[in-house]
XYZ file of C-alpha atoms in Angstrom:
779
model
C 3.048 -17.668 15.072
C 3.355 -20.008 12.381
C 6.317 -22.275 12.873
C 8.298 -22.006 9.198
C 10.484 -24.666 7.788
C 14.056 -23.680 6.768
C 14.569 -24.629 3.536
C 18.282 -25.316 4.888
C 17.164 -27.449 7.888
C 18.273 -30.310 8.533
C 15.285 -33.784 7.690
C 16.404 -36.328 8.997
C 14.608 -36.027 11.947
C 11.502 -34.786 9.581
C 10.309 -38.837 8.903
C 10.233 -40.047 5.176
C 6.646 -38.678 4.577
C 8.085 -34.961 5.204
C 11.714 -36.497 2.430
C 8.697 -37.444 0.146
C 6.002 -34.765 -0.045
C 9.433 -32.290 -0.433
C 10.495 -34.297 -3.143
C 6.715 -34.173 -5.241
C 6.161 -30.523 -4.279
C 9.464 -28.401 -4.313
C 9.962 -24.892 -4.019
C 10.310 -22.470 -7.371
C 13.441 -21.779 -6.609
C 14.864 -22.995 -11.026
C 11.399 -21.880 -12.103
C 11.957 -17.677 -10.783
C 14.910 -17.823 -11.727
C 15.500 -17.642 -15.233
C 12.201 -15.157 -14.831
C 15.054 -12.339 -14.886
C 14.019 -9.843 -17.963
C 15.874 -6.373 -17.605
C 12.750 -4.634 -15.930
C 13.175 -0.612 -16.208
C 11.196 1.948 -14.371
C 9.754 4.376 -17.236
C 11.680 7.104 -18.084
C 9.965 10.607 -18.339
C 10.610 13.180 -20.677
C 11.490 16.768 -19.422
C 8.308 17.946 -20.880
C 6.734 15.354 -19.409
C 8.498 16.040 -16.157
C 7.180 19.586 -16.542
C 3.755 18.380 -17.000
C 3.042 16.687 -13.703
C 5.604 18.672 -11.743
C 2.115 21.638 -12.514
C -0.374 18.450 -12.057
C 1.322 18.152 -8.904
C 0.043 21.673 -7.504
C -3.438 21.062 -7.827
C -2.772 17.266 -6.245
C 0.009 16.902 -3.667
C 0.365 21.337 -2.850
C -3.126 22.540 -2.526
C -3.171 21.710 1.580
C 0.857 23.335 2.376
C -0.471 26.125 0.573
C -3.588 27.136 1.948
C -1.957 27.090 5.129
C -1.811 31.265 5.859
C -5.177 30.965 5.731
C -5.197 29.944 9.711
C -1.709 30.070 10.641
C -1.276 33.396 12.994
C -5.437 32.975 13.273
C -4.048 29.608 15.861
C -1.104 31.596 16.656
C -2.483 34.720 18.199
C -6.541 33.700 18.830
C -6.486 36.945 21.154
C -4.822 40.606 20.501
C -1.746 40.579 19.308
C 0.823 42.423 23.285
C 3.898 43.355 21.469
C 5.630 43.818 17.765
C 8.360 41.151 18.108
C 5.613 38.627 18.721
C 4.997 38.978 14.999
C 8.993 38.739 14.516
C 9.277 35.752 16.559
C 6.375 33.818 15.206
C 7.576 34.621 11.124
C 11.117 33.261 12.202
C 9.747 29.739 13.651
C 7.087 29.231 10.950
C 10.187 30.338 8.378
C 13.108 27.416 10.022
C 10.089 24.910 10.606
C 9.306 24.902 6.597
C 12.845 24.975 5.936
C 13.861 22.303 8.303
C 10.589 19.561 8.036
C 9.375 20.455 4.656
C 12.428 21.419 2.516
C 15.365 19.473 4.064
C 13.807 16.817 6.005
C 11.026 15.744 3.074
C 11.396 17.165 -0.739
C 15.366 16.573 -0.395
C 15.614 13.745 2.007
C 12.378 11.481 2.883
C 11.655 11.556 -0.719
C 14.000 9.913 -1.940
C 13.567 6.756 0.091
C 10.561 6.241 -2.109
C 9.971 2.576 -2.587
C 10.729 2.910 -6.495
C 8.616 6.069 -7.109
C 5.672 5.182 -4.202
C 5.424 7.097 -0.783
C 3.884 6.680 2.925
C 4.797 4.392 5.711
C 3.700 1.533 4.226
C 6.491 1.862 1.310
C 8.716 2.845 3.736
C 8.297 -0.616 5.557
C 8.184 -2.247 2.168
C 11.701 -1.368 1.862
C 12.267 -3.052 5.659
C 10.635 -5.914 4.687
C 12.855 -6.682 1.513
C 15.609 -6.093 3.653
C 15.203 -7.780 6.984
C 12.164 -10.570 8.044
C 10.270 -8.255 9.896
C 6.953 -9.588 7.449
C 4.906 -11.337 10.328
C 2.665 -12.768 7.025
C 5.201 -15.443 6.399
C 4.165 -15.964 3.235
C 7.773 -15.077 1.238
C 9.700 -17.998 -0.409
C 13.647 -16.834 -2.058
C 12.626 -17.482 -5.221
C 10.763 -13.983 -4.985
C 14.011 -12.159 -4.390
C 14.633 -12.762 -7.575
C 12.505 -10.599 -9.257
C 13.979 -7.916 -11.153
C 12.118 -5.443 -8.815
C 13.069 -6.402 -5.868
C 16.426 -5.283 -5.197
C 17.884 -5.157 -2.046
C 21.711 -4.692 0.351
C 23.716 -6.976 1.695
C 25.357 -5.965 4.990
C 28.741 -7.338 5.791
C 29.110 -10.229 9.296
C 29.657 -7.644 11.711
C 28.162 -4.309 10.189
C 26.193 -2.145 11.776
C 23.136 -2.597 9.609
C 23.279 -6.653 10.172
C 23.283 -6.399 13.854
C 20.225 -3.414 13.730
C 18.911 -6.447 11.202
C 19.518 -9.371 13.461
C 18.049 -7.639 16.542
C 14.490 -6.973 14.052
C 14.052 -10.575 13.593
C 15.160 -12.129 16.792
C 11.697 -11.587 18.198
C 7.861 -11.538 17.176
C 6.436 -9.018 19.412
C 9.557 -6.488 17.798
C 8.298 -6.913 14.006
C 4.742 -6.661 15.872
C 5.625 -3.562 17.100
C 6.996 -2.482 13.859
C 3.008 -3.184 12.284
C 2.292 -1.287 14.837
C 4.217 1.768 13.863
C 3.337 1.977 10.751
C -0.278 1.181 11.077
C -0.288 4.012 13.809
C 1.522 6.374 11.005
C -1.596 5.140 8.232
C -4.647 5.689 10.637
C -3.186 9.358 11.221
C -2.822 10.042 7.316
C -6.885 9.408 7.105
C -7.801 11.423 9.972
C -5.755 14.005 8.342
C -8.216 13.217 4.896
C -10.875 13.877 6.961
C -9.543 16.751 9.503
C -7.815 19.318 6.132
C -11.422 19.518 4.173
C -13.007 20.637 7.359
C -10.592 22.447 8.658
C -10.102 24.567 5.361
C -13.189 24.642 3.789
C -14.650 25.938 7.171
C -11.583 28.814 7.204
C -12.995 29.514 3.594
C -16.277 29.980 4.120
C -15.750 30.780 7.705
C -14.378 33.994 5.437
C -17.721 35.317 4.210
C -18.169 35.815 7.526
C -16.228 39.210 7.420
C -17.496 40.660 4.991
C -21.140 39.947 6.465
C -20.886 39.628 10.718
C -24.157 38.650 10.894
C -25.214 35.754 9.427
C -25.714 32.821 11.120
C -22.698 29.901 12.232
C -25.655 27.179 10.809
C -25.329 29.016 7.431
C -21.549 29.183 6.892
C -21.963 25.067 8.437
C -24.483 24.596 5.377
C -22.515 26.283 2.473
C -19.653 24.171 3.502
C -21.385 20.839 3.225
C -22.419 21.471 0.143
C -18.878 22.302 -0.419
C -17.289 18.828 1.121
C -20.251 16.383 -1.683
C -18.953 18.675 -3.883
C -15.414 17.703 -3.757
C -15.482 13.969 -2.883
C -17.984 13.563 -5.382
C -15.069 14.710 -8.283
C -12.915 12.023 -6.897
C -13.989 9.671 -9.430
C -12.687 11.511 -11.995
C -9.353 10.501 -11.026
C -5.848 12.596 -9.560
C -5.501 13.451 -13.777
C -8.730 14.947 -14.861
C -8.543 16.349 -10.915
C -5.089 17.488 -10.818
C -5.836 19.619 -14.533
C -9.128 21.154 -12.744
C -7.004 22.219 -10.080
C -3.606 22.973 -11.056
C -4.068 26.146 -12.640
C -6.448 27.325 -9.430
C -3.503 26.686 -6.937
C -0.393 28.383 -9.477
C -2.184 31.232 -9.639
C -3.426 31.533 -6.188
C 0.750 30.517 -4.821
C 1.700 33.653 -7.290
C -0.959 35.699 -5.859
C 0.219 35.295 -2.167
C 3.132 35.790 -2.780
C 2.744 38.598 -5.379
C 0.547 40.585 -2.240
C 3.532 39.009 0.034
C 5.698 40.908 -2.040
C 3.230 44.069 -1.929
C 2.459 43.995 2.046
C 6.075 43.689 2.706
C 6.769 46.919 0.719
C 3.918 48.512 2.051
C 3.022 48.275 6.130
C 6.812 46.751 7.265
C 9.946 45.663 5.573
C 11.540 45.285 8.826
C 9.643 41.135 9.708
C 12.838 39.914 7.311
C 14.754 40.445 10.226
C 12.521 36.720 11.039
C 15.158 34.771 8.949
C 17.838 35.488 11.964
C 16.916 32.807 13.816
C 17.560 34.564 16.901
C 13.876 36.051 16.983
C 13.173 32.614 18.020
C 14.958 32.567 20.618
C 13.584 36.152 22.379
C 10.074 34.712 21.573
C 10.310 31.950 24.098
C 12.270 33.204 26.818
C 9.360 36.577 25.899
C 6.392 34.552 26.551
C 7.323 31.548 28.200
C 3.867 28.869 28.177
C 2.195 31.208 26.207
C 4.626 30.798 23.728
C 5.681 26.999 23.711
C 1.708 25.879 22.960
C 1.189 28.830 20.662
C 3.498 26.212 18.571
C 0.046 24.146 17.921
C -0.356 26.661 16.142
C 3.117 28.013 14.360
C 2.812 23.766 13.686
C 0.322 24.281 10.482
C 2.064 25.844 8.791
C 4.359 22.592 7.609
C 0.707 20.442 7.927
C 0.282 19.309 4.229
C 3.689 17.965 4.735
C 2.436 14.220 5.214
C 0.791 13.790 2.805
C 3.322 15.072 0.125
C 5.464 11.845 0.586
C 2.339 9.562 0.421
C 1.096 11.066 -2.709
C 4.411 10.403 -4.427
C 2.463 6.851 -6.180
C 0.484 10.165 -8.153
C 3.595 11.828 -9.577
C 7.140 11.139 -10.305
C 9.403 12.096 -6.577
C 11.523 14.925 -9.905
C 8.441 16.276 -10.581
C 7.601 16.700 -6.941
C 10.627 18.541 -5.905
C 10.902 20.817 -9.379
C 7.215 21.987 -8.315
C 7.550 22.663 -4.349
C 11.266 23.975 -5.130
C 10.452 26.715 -7.838
C 6.897 27.752 -6.944
C 5.983 26.362 -3.205
C 8.545 26.980 -1.151
C 9.169 30.698 -2.121
C 5.420 31.318 -2.583
C 4.884 30.606 0.802
C 8.331 32.321 2.630
C 6.859 35.629 0.875
C 2.739 34.715 2.237
C 3.657 34.806 5.836
C 6.107 37.707 5.562
C 3.820 39.543 4.335
C 1.028 38.998 6.742
C 3.336 39.402 9.369
C 4.591 42.785 7.668
C 0.362 43.382 8.067
C 0.448 42.813 11.600
C 2.784 44.372 12.282
C 0.430 47.425 11.680
C -2.129 45.946 12.709
C -2.229 44.170 15.668
C -5.863 43.576 16.005
C -6.499 41.901 12.653
C -4.442 38.469 13.653
C -7.857 36.298 13.211
C -8.679 38.262 9.740
C -5.208 39.240 8.315
C -5.361 36.280 5.130
C -9.008 37.070 3.738
C -10.394 33.450 2.790
C -10.397 32.183 -0.590
C -12.633 29.608 -1.520
C -11.210 27.290 -4.635
C -8.132 27.512 -2.617
C -9.673 25.626 0.157
C -10.982 23.470 -1.681
C -7.740 22.506 -3.466
C -6.531 22.034 -0.501
C -8.236 19.002 0.666
C -7.160 17.303 -2.754
C -3.608 16.701 -1.509
C -4.493 14.249 1.640
C -7.616 12.426 -0.281
C -5.006 11.067 -2.320
C -3.050 10.296 0.287
C -5.211 8.533 1.992
C -6.822 6.336 -1.072
C -2.899 5.081 -1.831
C -1.970 4.254 1.803
C -5.433 2.309 1.876
C -3.961 0.583 -1.773
C -0.409 -0.160 -0.116
C -2.740 -1.306 3.254
C -4.487 -3.952 1.477
C -1.515 -5.727 -0.975
C -0.263 -6.216 3.088
C -3.579 -7.818 4.594
C -4.353 -4.854 6.858
C -7.298 -3.339 5.541
C -10.757 -5.167 4.606
C -11.153 -5.754 0.583
C -12.495 -2.918 -0.647
C -12.657 -2.434 -4.576
C -10.014 -0.226 -6.278
C -10.288 1.822 -8.924
C -7.585 2.855 -11.254
C -8.272 5.808 -13.089
C -5.263 6.004 -15.334
C -3.728 4.220 -17.835
C -0.794 5.838 -18.122
C -0.076 6.344 -14.226
C -0.766 3.227 -12.086
C -0.624 4.841 -9.261
C -3.514 7.291 -9.962
C -6.616 5.744 -7.856
C -9.888 6.294 -6.069
C -11.089 4.214 -3.823
C -14.872 5.011 -3.729
C -15.641 2.572 -0.233
C -12.722 5.307 1.731
C -14.487 8.539 -0.134
C -17.989 8.403 1.035
C -16.509 7.813 4.283
C -14.300 10.329 4.256
C -17.176 12.542 3.118
C -19.251 11.698 5.731
C -16.650 11.561 8.464
C -15.452 15.267 6.935
C -19.329 16.754 7.445
C -19.602 15.317 11.553
C -16.300 16.726 12.124
C -17.329 20.093 10.827
C -21.207 19.868 12.024
C -19.465 19.701 15.440
C -16.458 21.563 16.109
C -17.869 24.478 14.383
C -14.737 25.714 14.786
C -11.353 26.735 12.976
C -9.743 26.952 16.102
C -10.551 23.263 17.528
C -10.374 21.613 13.924
C -6.928 23.462 13.932
C -5.839 21.685 17.714
C -6.883 18.618 15.980
C -5.575 18.391 12.736
C -1.998 19.387 14.575
C -1.667 16.523 16.474
C -2.367 13.727 13.587
C 0.356 15.676 11.269
C 3.169 15.608 14.024
C 2.293 11.859 14.760
C 2.880 10.856 11.124
C 5.687 13.321 11.203
C 7.611 11.503 13.999
C 6.263 7.937 12.548
C 8.223 8.795 9.366
C 11.676 9.940 11.437
C 11.560 6.727 12.950
C 11.043 4.683 9.838
C 13.244 6.560 8.785
C 16.095 5.606 11.286
C 15.579 1.996 9.864
C 16.117 2.706 6.056
C 18.977 4.761 6.383
C 20.720 1.829 8.432
C 19.409 -1.404 6.855
C 18.934 -0.050 3.410
C 20.982 2.806 2.588
C 23.993 1.982 5.051
C 24.352 5.061 6.480
C 27.222 6.160 8.983
C 26.319 6.178 12.403
C 27.143 10.088 12.797
C 24.705 10.507 9.941
C 22.212 8.838 11.215
C 22.576 10.271 14.657
C 22.346 14.175 13.000
C 18.974 13.083 11.048
C 16.982 11.506 13.391
C 18.040 13.772 16.592
C 17.469 17.274 14.550
C 14.361 15.688 13.431
C 12.967 14.515 16.606
C 14.126 17.952 18.796
C 11.775 19.605 16.216
C 9.086 17.008 16.212
C 8.970 16.742 19.675
C 9.289 20.116 20.331
C 5.635 20.387 18.603
C 4.067 17.307 19.931
C 4.868 18.748 23.707
C 3.354 22.264 22.843
C -0.178 19.745 21.118
C -0.219 18.302 23.470
C -1.938 21.065 25.578
C -4.777 21.095 23.191
C -6.016 17.318 23.072
C -8.609 18.232 25.209
C -9.220 21.737 22.888
C -10.277 19.050 20.348
C -6.535 17.188 20.179
C -8.348 13.773 20.912
C -10.275 14.159 17.505
C -7.315 12.463 15.347
C -7.018 10.183 18.359
C -10.173 8.623 18.014
C -10.003 8.262 15.018
C -6.791 6.898 14.127
C -8.185 4.794 17.534
C -11.179 3.769 15.329
C -8.538 2.603 12.377
C -6.020 1.366 14.158
C -8.724 -1.294 15.526
C -9.759 -2.433 11.757
C -6.598 -2.549 10.572
C -4.745 -4.769 13.236
C -8.421 -7.223 14.326
C -8.455 -7.500 10.447
C -4.327 -7.770 10.137
C -4.441 -10.975 12.965
C -8.001 -13.003 11.427
C -5.873 -12.653 7.994
C -2.495 -14.584 9.831
C -4.464 -16.748 11.631
C -6.020 -17.951 8.841
C -3.020 -18.422 7.197
C -1.245 -20.181 10.304
C -4.602 -22.789 9.428
C -3.601 -23.655 6.337
C 0.251 -23.771 7.381
C -0.673 -26.488 9.569
C -3.620 -28.420 8.325
C -1.706 -28.837 4.326
C -2.914 -32.272 2.705
C 0.012 -34.678 2.867
C 1.781 -35.461 -0.199
C 1.847 -39.036 0.799
C -2.186 -39.233 1.107
C -2.818 -38.380 -1.979
C -0.452 -40.164 -3.439
C -2.514 -42.948 -1.542
C -5.680 -42.043 -4.104
C -4.478 -43.589 -6.994
C -4.372 -40.536 -10.451
C -8.303 -40.678 -10.315
C -8.150 -39.358 -6.343
C -10.145 -42.037 -5.181
C -13.657 -39.630 -7.044
C -14.817 -39.990 -10.382
C -12.299 -37.380 -13.207
C -14.970 -35.068 -14.303
C -14.790 -33.135 -17.915
C -13.257 -29.766 -16.623
C -10.716 -27.409 -15.039
C -11.067 -26.824 -11.502
C -9.199 -23.787 -10.342
C -8.474 -23.645 -6.485
C -7.540 -21.184 -5.349
C -5.262 -20.754 -2.133
C -3.335 -18.793 0.000
C -0.349 -21.405 -0.062
C 2.819 -20.698 -2.587
C 3.771 -24.721 -1.408
C 2.078 -27.791 -0.173
C -1.565 -29.265 -0.990
C -4.856 -26.793 1.286
C -7.144 -28.544 3.428
C -10.207 -27.607 1.719
C -9.216 -29.548 -1.071
C -8.842 -32.429 1.242
C -12.200 -30.677 2.141
C -13.451 -30.521 -0.939
C -13.220 -34.514 -2.686
C -14.135 -36.384 0.745
C -17.349 -34.830 0.667
C -17.931 -34.562 -2.487
C -17.848 -37.584 -5.271
C -16.249 -36.150 -7.905
C -13.519 -33.998 -9.065
C -12.228 -31.945 -12.535
C -9.819 -34.061 -14.512
C -7.722 -31.258 -14.022
C -6.605 -29.493 -11.135
C -4.589 -26.405 -10.957
C -3.730 -24.675 -7.120
C -3.905 -21.103 -7.743
C -1.729 -19.183 -5.111
C -2.420 -14.718 -5.468
C 0.130 -12.913 -3.044
C 1.527 -9.660 -3.494
C 4.805 -8.803 -2.608
C 6.683 -5.873 -0.583
C 7.541 -4.571 -3.952
C 5.729 -1.550 -5.687
C 5.376 -3.754 -9.148
C 5.921 -7.756 -10.170
C 6.709 -7.152 -14.233
C 4.142 -9.011 -16.279
C 7.115 -11.649 -17.602
C 7.689 -12.298 -14.267
C 4.351 -12.426 -12.668
C 3.544 -16.543 -13.007
C 5.181 -19.922 -11.812
C 4.046 -23.237 -12.157
C 4.755 -26.285 -11.373
C 3.220 -29.621 -11.380
C 2.392 -31.630 -8.815
C 2.901 -35.568 -8.169
C 2.971 -37.664 -10.960
C 2.207 -36.680 -14.439
C -0.854 -38.981 -14.464
C -2.495 -36.989 -11.854
C -3.292 -33.721 -13.579
C -1.729 -31.255 -10.776
C -0.695 -27.895 -11.353
C 0.512 -25.260 -9.143
C 0.194 -21.290 -10.429
C 1.480 -18.820 -8.025
C 0.308 -15.468 -9.709
C 3.034 -12.440 -7.747
C 1.633 -9.096 -7.195
C 3.257 -5.739 -5.903
C 0.902 -2.984 -4.232
C 1.316 -0.900 -7.183
C -0.532 -3.631 -9.877
C -4.286 -4.183 -11.023
C -5.857 -7.180 -11.135
C -6.851 -7.399 -14.937
C -11.111 -8.765 -15.322
C -10.985 -12.399 -15.202
C -11.080 -13.101 -18.263
C -7.381 -11.943 -18.791
C -6.309 -13.631 -15.501
C -7.257 -16.698 -16.165
C -5.996 -16.612 -19.923
C -2.718 -16.004 -19.183
C -3.064 -18.241 -16.662
C -3.893 -21.761 -19.225
C -0.940 -19.819 -21.656
C 1.257 -19.778 -19.018
C -0.143 -24.384 -17.870
C 0.320 -24.688 -21.492
C 4.163 -23.521 -22.204
C 5.133 -24.855 -19.087
C 3.730 -28.082 -20.572
C 5.647 -27.722 -23.881
C 9.105 -26.498 -22.143
C 8.898 -29.606 -20.033
C 8.788 -32.547 -22.501
C 11.127 -30.623 -24.005
C 13.581 -30.039 -21.687
C 12.774 -33.869 -20.655
C 14.210 -34.810 -23.760
C 16.899 -32.739 -24.061
C 18.687 -33.877 -20.544
C 20.612 -36.456 -19.519
C 20.241 -35.392 -16.136
C 17.812 -33.316 -13.746
C 19.343 -30.465 -12.643
C 17.260 -28.256 -14.880
C 13.459 -25.940 -14.076
C 10.730 -24.857 -15.604
C 9.843 -21.682 -15.613
C 6.248 -19.953 -15.858
C 6.591 -16.680 -18.758
C 9.494 -16.502 -21.193
C 9.952 -13.109 -22.923
C 6.808 -11.999 -25.453
C 8.830 -13.213 -28.526
C 9.300 -17.355 -27.222
C 6.447 -17.036 -25.558
C 4.286 -16.288 -28.256
C 6.743 -18.986 -30.003
C 5.960 -21.668 -27.918
C 2.165 -21.334 -27.314
C 1.268 -20.852 -31.291
C 3.256 -23.190 -32.271
C 2.089 -26.796 -32.957
C -1.955 -26.097 -30.954
C -4.116 -23.364 -30.266
C -3.904 -22.433 -26.715
C -4.695 -19.186 -26.845
C -8.035 -18.168 -27.596
C -10.615 -14.764 -27.957
C -12.849 -15.310 -25.306
C -12.838 -18.187 -22.213
C -15.780 -20.765 -22.357
C -17.339 -21.105 -18.545
C -19.949 -22.908 -18.571
C -19.611 -25.918 -16.918
C -20.224 -29.337 -17.764
C -24.061 -30.309 -16.320
C -24.494 -33.401 -14.348
C -25.729 -35.200 -17.119
C -21.771 -35.385 -18.268
C -20.068 -36.393 -15.116
C -18.148 -39.483 -16.143
C -14.439 -40.615 -15.909
C -11.995 -38.890 -18.742
C -9.654 -40.642 -20.382
C -6.148 -39.448 -19.526
C -3.785 -39.249 -22.510
C -0.288 -42.226 -22.124
C 0.522 -42.341 -19.203
C 3.790 -44.316 -20.550
C 6.919 -43.083 -21.386
C 6.620 -39.283 -22.036
C 9.424 -38.957 -24.496
C 11.325 -40.061 -27.439
C 15.201 -38.783 -27.643
C 15.561 -39.475 -31.572
C 19.307 -39.972 -33.220
C 19.451 -36.404 -33.575
C 18.411 -35.386 -30.091
C 14.983 -33.289 -31.394
C 12.301 -35.104 -28.827
C 9.139 -36.625 -30.072
C 6.250 -34.125 -28.850
C 3.712 -36.879 -29.498
C 3.495 -37.281 -25.427
C 3.365 -33.296 -25.268
C 0.741 -32.648 -28.133
C -1.727 -35.187 -26.411
C -0.889 -33.821 -22.657
C -1.601 -29.935 -24.863
C -4.771 -31.723 -26.349
C -6.126 -32.613 -23.019
C -5.802 -29.516 -21.379
C -7.046 -27.491 -24.363
C -10.607 -30.294 -23.740
C -10.574 -29.622 -20.427
C -11.002 -26.251 -20.905
C -13.521 -26.534 -23.661
C -16.041 -28.012 -20.939
C -15.581 -25.927 -18.131
C -13.246 -24.461 -15.835
C -15.102 -24.104 -12.238
C -13.301 -21.541 -9.843
C -12.963 -22.808 -6.603
C -13.119 -20.629 -3.084
C -12.172 -21.690 0.094
C -14.818 -19.487 2.986
C -13.091 -19.932 5.711
C -15.165 -18.902 9.219
C -12.902 -18.544 12.033
C -13.884 -18.096 15.871
C -12.445 -17.874 18.764
C -12.291 -21.171 21.320
C -14.800 -21.386 23.691
C -12.325 -20.814 27.168
C -10.549 -17.671 24.917
C -10.819 -14.553 26.701
C -13.509 -11.834 26.483
C -11.350 -9.476 24.871
C -10.277 -12.315 21.806
C -13.629 -12.854 21.421
C -15.306 -10.222 20.789
C -11.970 -9.289 18.330
C -12.528 -12.175 16.486
C -16.406 -13.318 16.297
C -17.769 -10.132 16.022
C -15.716 -6.955 14.718
C -13.807 -9.461 12.183
C -16.589 -11.477 11.435
C -18.382 -8.380 10.438
C -15.568 -6.764 8.536
C -15.813 -10.014 6.402
C -19.445 -9.696 6.070
C -19.154 -5.377 4.897
C -15.755 -6.182 3.138
C -15.811 -7.396 -0.980
C -15.883 -11.127 -2.243
C -12.232 -12.663 -3.300
C -14.544 -13.049 -5.760
C -15.655 -9.775 -6.536
C -12.197 -8.897 -6.923
C -11.717 -11.660 -9.001
C -14.278 -11.155 -10.699
C -15.585 -14.778 -11.227
C -18.791 -15.317 -12.965
C -21.358 -16.720 -10.404
C -21.822 -19.514 -12.919
C -18.019 -21.176 -13.297
C -17.896 -20.362 -8.441
C -17.652 -23.234 -6.523
C -17.291 -21.900 -2.931
C -16.121 -24.722 0.207
C -16.645 -24.105 3.475
C -14.903 -24.592 6.720
C -14.115 -23.267 10.176
C -11.505 -23.331 12.414
C -10.992 -21.448 15.998
C -8.209 -19.918 16.970
């Protein structure tokens, strides 16, 4: 890892060059400190909450709701030998639903959301804010001044402080934490592949109940057609899909609950004895190892719970909790009890105890597909997944997204799994493996959340962790017996995605380290003079870099290989923070680099993992608005203050922002001219006056003559053309590197770089305004 320069570290042994760099390129502490507007999370009315709770039924709970299709089938693949086995299995299902989905997830884990965002990466973001565990060291203390950057403070000798120091002490612990998060993420992606496969195959397989002579290939073909239709609908977005599926799921829950009541009344009401946990003990004592391995089927009753937490990005937490407590939980208990009552009289019908319904099975798949989209978006923001297109499908709820590339990959893999297995029993074994691993990862992360974020008493932490691990490790030990019966599939899928994500993150870290180590000295820049030793071309050059401080290496590479540079240079750093969103008023930070006559600025644009990149003209317009306002405020504060203790910041409240921009100079435009000056127009540009920039009259008012000159100069440069300069860094393994490093860097990472979206596409940079600067470095 690149060594970090601490802000409070002594500088005596660093030399005068380092001191000069720090004076000329100070961090933006005070700039960020002025950006404190009271941002508040959106509040929902009761009517809107009920509407969203209704919609969440179609997106979040379809998986849980259709588990009755295959739970008893996988628990009793053969004939039921003893009537009490049914009661024992039902008792296990009842307490599994109570302990895991209700108590653990809906009541506890959902409260660990990051301002409405769920999933393993949301938990990781919370941990990154409370401990320095993020591997890419691009955060600065100014980021902690954001209104959405909530964090707790610890007493020095508290258990939370000791845990924090333990995590930060060694790099391998940070890497292990990241790997744990990636494993959970990859298993959720595996869920997104296996859930549609088992749900649709179970539904279509129900056709054979009525027509046993039907060929299995026909069943697979029908399932594949349904899957293609399901994934083709995803581009309509969660909102529309939720409205389409919600009535079906609500009707489904009401029907299975009603049928459950009817079956209990008609067949055997004695199944209600299953609410006593004594029958769980009797079940294991009577069946021994067979009873233990049957837990793999019982565990399918809680599948979809892991997707419930990841789907919080699409709906408010309270809406999800209302839907589960009022509709999902009671209907599931009635449905399983009704099935058990039927099996008490029909021991041979375990495989078709429940009539399989195609519409409900299709809906079941939506939960894990939406969860996969959300978790991929979060992984992108943390630099753990190759750049893919993310489409926000709702103007009202930014968490509702669609990822086209991932959607079609999931569809292809899902159809392959369906055609490859042709047996829902084996897919069920694979499904159970993925689900229990996600739950284990969530438990471990929640333990850290309870210590560092919630600062719970250690007894509460032990009780939660102990109970969760007891249940989940029990299920995990059961699914281990079925690894060779299909349980290997999610492990292979997760391993493939884990390799992709870890290699991509490794390459991202190495590229950042290279930029950190190869920063250009400000002394060297100053030595070139205001012209930088080149012809200053009319126009503005936006140099994109991952560095929030210092001059990037690509800039020196650029000016040493070309005879000219733009008259105004802005270093643009777009970085993601471990927060769910950055308020628009706090997004941009602007600062000048070097003397004024160099016309060099830095702009840091900060985003959360829920935020959306606007179109390039909108981003560019906001950048220039902040740049112009910076120049105006800088001139005012230099003239009004008699000390050096002041700060200039990027964006005020909307009212003051408009007042500054519109007063005296037309700096906003309805459109941005991206026409580049022709080669024939390359001539030196006359800069505004470089003398005394402000004159303070006897009344204390600042003369804005020089300020207006600079604003006019910036406007003329923007009229001349804006060029986006992007670094195209190629990573290569050293010749003496080990073979696995060469494979990871030279082949896997290089291949991912080729197939993923370019930065120019993500920023929507027009080709005629794009300039790529290539460089190669070895790791």
